[in-house]
Amino acid sequence: MEKVVEDAIEECYEQNKMQLERVERQFDHVEQQLRDVAEESEPSLSLASKLFFV
Protein backbone atom coordinates (compact mmCIF):
# COMPACT_ATOMS: atom_id res chain seq x y z
CA MET A 1 0.00 0.00 0.00
CA GLU A 2 2.84 2.36 0.84
CA LYS A 3 4.35 1.78 -2.61
CA VAL A 4 1.05 2.65 -4.32
CA VAL A 5 0.82 5.95 -2.43
CA GLU A 6 4.47 6.70 -3.19
CA ASP A 7 3.95 5.99 -6.90
CA ALA A 8 0.83 8.19 -7.01
CA ILE A 9 2.67 11.06 -5.33
CA GLU A 10 5.63 10.66 -7.68
CA GLU A 11 3.32 10.69 -10.72
CA CYS A 12 1.57 13.85 -9.53
CA TYR A 13 4.92 15.47 -8.83
CA GLU A 14 6.20 14.71 -12.34
CA GLN A 15 3.01 16.02 -13.95
CA ASN A 16 3.12 19.21 -11.88
CA LYS A 17 6.80 19.68 -12.67
CA MET A 18 6.15 19.38 -16.42
CA GLN A 19 3.19 21.77 -16.18
CA LEU A 20 5.29 24.29 -14.24
CA GLU A 21 8.05 24.12 -16.84
CA ARG A 22 5.51 24.70 -19.62
CA VAL A 23 4.02 27.71 -17.80
CA GLU A 24 7.50 29.12 -17.15
CA ARG A 25 8.30 28.88 -20.87
CA GLN A 26 5.02 30.64 -21.70
CA PHE A 27 5.80 33.35 -19.15
CA ASP A 28 9.29 33.84 -20.60
CA HIS A 29 7.76 34.14 -24.07
CA VAL A 30 5.26 36.77 -22.90
CA GLU A 31 8.03 38.72 -21.15
CA GLN A 32 10.06 38.69 -24.37
CA GLN A 33 7.06 39.90 -26.36
CA LEU A 34 6.56 42.75 -23.89
CA ARG A 35 10.22 43.73 -24.18
CA ASP A 36 9.99 43.63 -27.98
CA VAL A 37 6.88 45.81 -28.01
CA ALA A 38 8.46 48.23 -25.54
CA GLU A 39 11.53 48.59 -27.74
CA GLU A 40 9.48 49.08 -30.91
CA SER A 41 7.01 51.65 -29.62
CA GLU A 42 8.36 54.38 -27.37
CA PRO A 43 11.88 53.74 -26.15
CA SER A 44 11.62 56.72 -23.81
CA LEU A 45 9.09 54.91 -21.58
CA SER A 46 10.17 52.10 -19.30
CA LEU A 47 8.38 48.75 -19.31
CA ALA A 48 6.77 49.54 -15.95
CA SER A 49 5.37 52.77 -17.39
CA LYS A 50 3.92 50.93 -20.37
CA LEU A 51 2.30 48.31 -18.14
CA PHE A 52 0.64 51.09 -16.13
CA PHE A 53 -1.27 52.19 -19.23
CA VAL A 54 -2.48 48.67 -20.11
Backbone as CSV, one residue per row, in Angstrom:
resi,resn,N_x,N_y,N_z,CA_x,CA_y,CA_z,C_x,C_y,C_z
1,MET,0.830,-1.201,0.000,0.000,0.000,0.000,0.874,1.266,0.000
2,GLU,1.935,1.227,0.771,2.836,2.363,0.840,3.448,2.665,-0.529
3,LYS,3.767,1.626,-1.271,4.352,1.779,-2.613,3.354,2.432,-3.563
4,VAL,2.094,2.074,-3.457,1.052,2.654,-4.319,0.926,4.151,-4.064
5,VAL,0.919,4.538,-2.795,0.822,5.950,-2.433,2.063,6.693,-2.933
6,GLU,3.225,6.090,-2.737,4.474,6.697,-3.193,4.476,6.889,-4.701
7,ASP,4.015,5.893,-5.440,3.955,5.994,-6.899,2.977,7.083,-7.343
8,ALA,1.826,7.168,-6.665,0.829,8.186,-7.010,1.390,9.587,-6.761
9,ILE,2.070,9.760,-5.645,2.668,11.064,-5.330,3.740,11.408,-6.353
10,GLU,4.569,10.432,-6.700,5.633,10.662,-7.683,5.047,11.037,-9.045
11,GLU,3.965,10.379,-9.438,3.324,10.689,-10.715,2.765,12.111,-10.717
12,CYS,2.102,12.484,-9.635,1.570,13.852,-9.532,2.695,14.874,-9.554
13,TYR,3.776,14.567,-8.864,4.924,15.470,-8.831,5.472,15.686,-10.242
14,GLU,5.657,14.606,-10.984,6.203,14.713,-12.339,5.273,15.513,-13.247
15,GLN,3.970,15.271,-13.131,3.012,16.016,-13.952,3.041,17.502,-13.603
16,ASN,3.079,17.809,-12.311,3.122,19.205,-11.881,4.419,19.875,-12.311
17,LYS,5.510,19.140,-12.254,6.798,19.678,-12.673,6.783,20.018,-14.160
18,MET,6.228,19.123,-14.983,6.146,19.385,-16.423,5.241,20.577,-16.706
19,GLN,4.116,20.655,-15.985,3.194,21.773,-16.180,3.854,23.088,-15.777
20,LEU,4.588,23.091,-14.678,5.288,24.289,-14.243,6.317,24.727,-15.272
21,GLU,7.065,23.784,-15.822,8.053,24.119,-16.844,7.391,24.713,-18.075
22,ARG,6.238,24.181,-18.459,5.505,24.699,-19.616,5.019,26.130,-19.348
23,VAL,4.497,26.372,-18.151,4.016,27.707,-17.796,5.181,28.689,-17.722
24,GLU,6.330,28.250,-17.193,7.499,29.125,-17.145,7.961,29.506,-18.547
25,ARG,7.923,28.563,-19.482,8.300,28.882,-20.870,7.318,29.882,-21.467
26,GLN,6.019,29.704,-21.191,5.020,30.642,-21.696,5.246,32.029,-21.104
27,PHE,5.547,32.081,-19.824,5.804,33.349,-19.152,7.025,34.036,-19.754
28,ASP,8.084,33.276,-19.977,9.287,33.836,-20.600,8.978,34.398,-21.978
29,HIS,8.137,33.687,-22.729,7.761,34.139,-24.069,6.979,35.460,-23.990
30,VAL,6.054,35.547,-23.055,5.265,36.774,-22.895,6.165,37.931,-22.475
31,GLU,7.096,37.673,-21.561,8.032,38.722,-21.154,8.840,39.222,-22.351
32,GLN,9.283,38.294,-23.189,10.063,38.686,-24.367,9.207,39.525,-25.321
33,GLN,7.953,39.124,-25.500,7.064,39.895,-26.361,6.872,41.310,-25.813
34,LEU,6.717,41.429,-24.494,6.563,42.754,-23.893,7.814,43.600,-24.102
35,ARG,8.975,42.992,-23.954,10.218,43.733,-24.182,10.310,44.178,-25.636
36,ASP,9.940,43.286,-26.557,9.992,43.630,-27.978,9.060,44.790,-28.296
37,VAL,7.852,44.742,-27.763,6.885,45.810,-28.009,7.385,47.111,-27.399
38,ALA,7.959,47.026,-26.207,8.462,48.232,-25.543,9.574,48.863,-26.365
39,GLU,10.433,48.064,-26.923,11.533,48.589,-27.735,11.030,49.191,-29.041
40,GLU,9.986,48.619,-29.616,9.477,49.084,-30.905,8.681,50.376,-30.778
41,SER,7.899,50.499,-29.709,7.007,51.653,-29.622,7.733,52.907,-29.149
42,GLU,7.756,53.152,-27.875,8.357,54.380,-27.373,9.532,54.031,-26.470
43,PRO,10.720,54.100,-26.970,11.882,53.737,-26.153,12.091,54.648,-24.948
44,SER,11.443,55.805,-24.936,11.621,56.720,-23.810,10.870,56.244,-22.559
45,LEU,9.836,55.415,-22.729,9.086,54.914,-21.581,9.657,53.581,-21.123
46,SER,9.711,53.384,-19.823,10.175,52.097,-19.301,9.046,51.079,-19.406
47,LEU,9.379,49.819,-19.237,8.379,48.751,-19.312,7.323,48.946,-18.229
48,ALA,7.722,49.316,-17.041,6.775,49.540,-15.952,5.780,50.641,-16.322
49,SER,6.261,51.685,-16.968,5.372,52.771,-17.386,4.372,52.287,-18.417
50,LYS,4.818,51.450,-19.336,3.919,50.928,-20.366,2.868,50.021,-19.745
51,LEU,3.249,49.213,-18.765,2.298,48.311,-18.137,1.243,49.096,-17.359
52,PHE,1.593,50.251,-16.850,0.642,51.087,-16.128,-0.507,51.494,-17.033
53,PHE,-0.238,51.733,-18.299,-1.273,52.192,-19.232,-2.126,51.070,-19.786
54,VAL,-1.754,49.814,-19.551,-2.483,48.673,-20.109,-3.789,48.485,-19.410
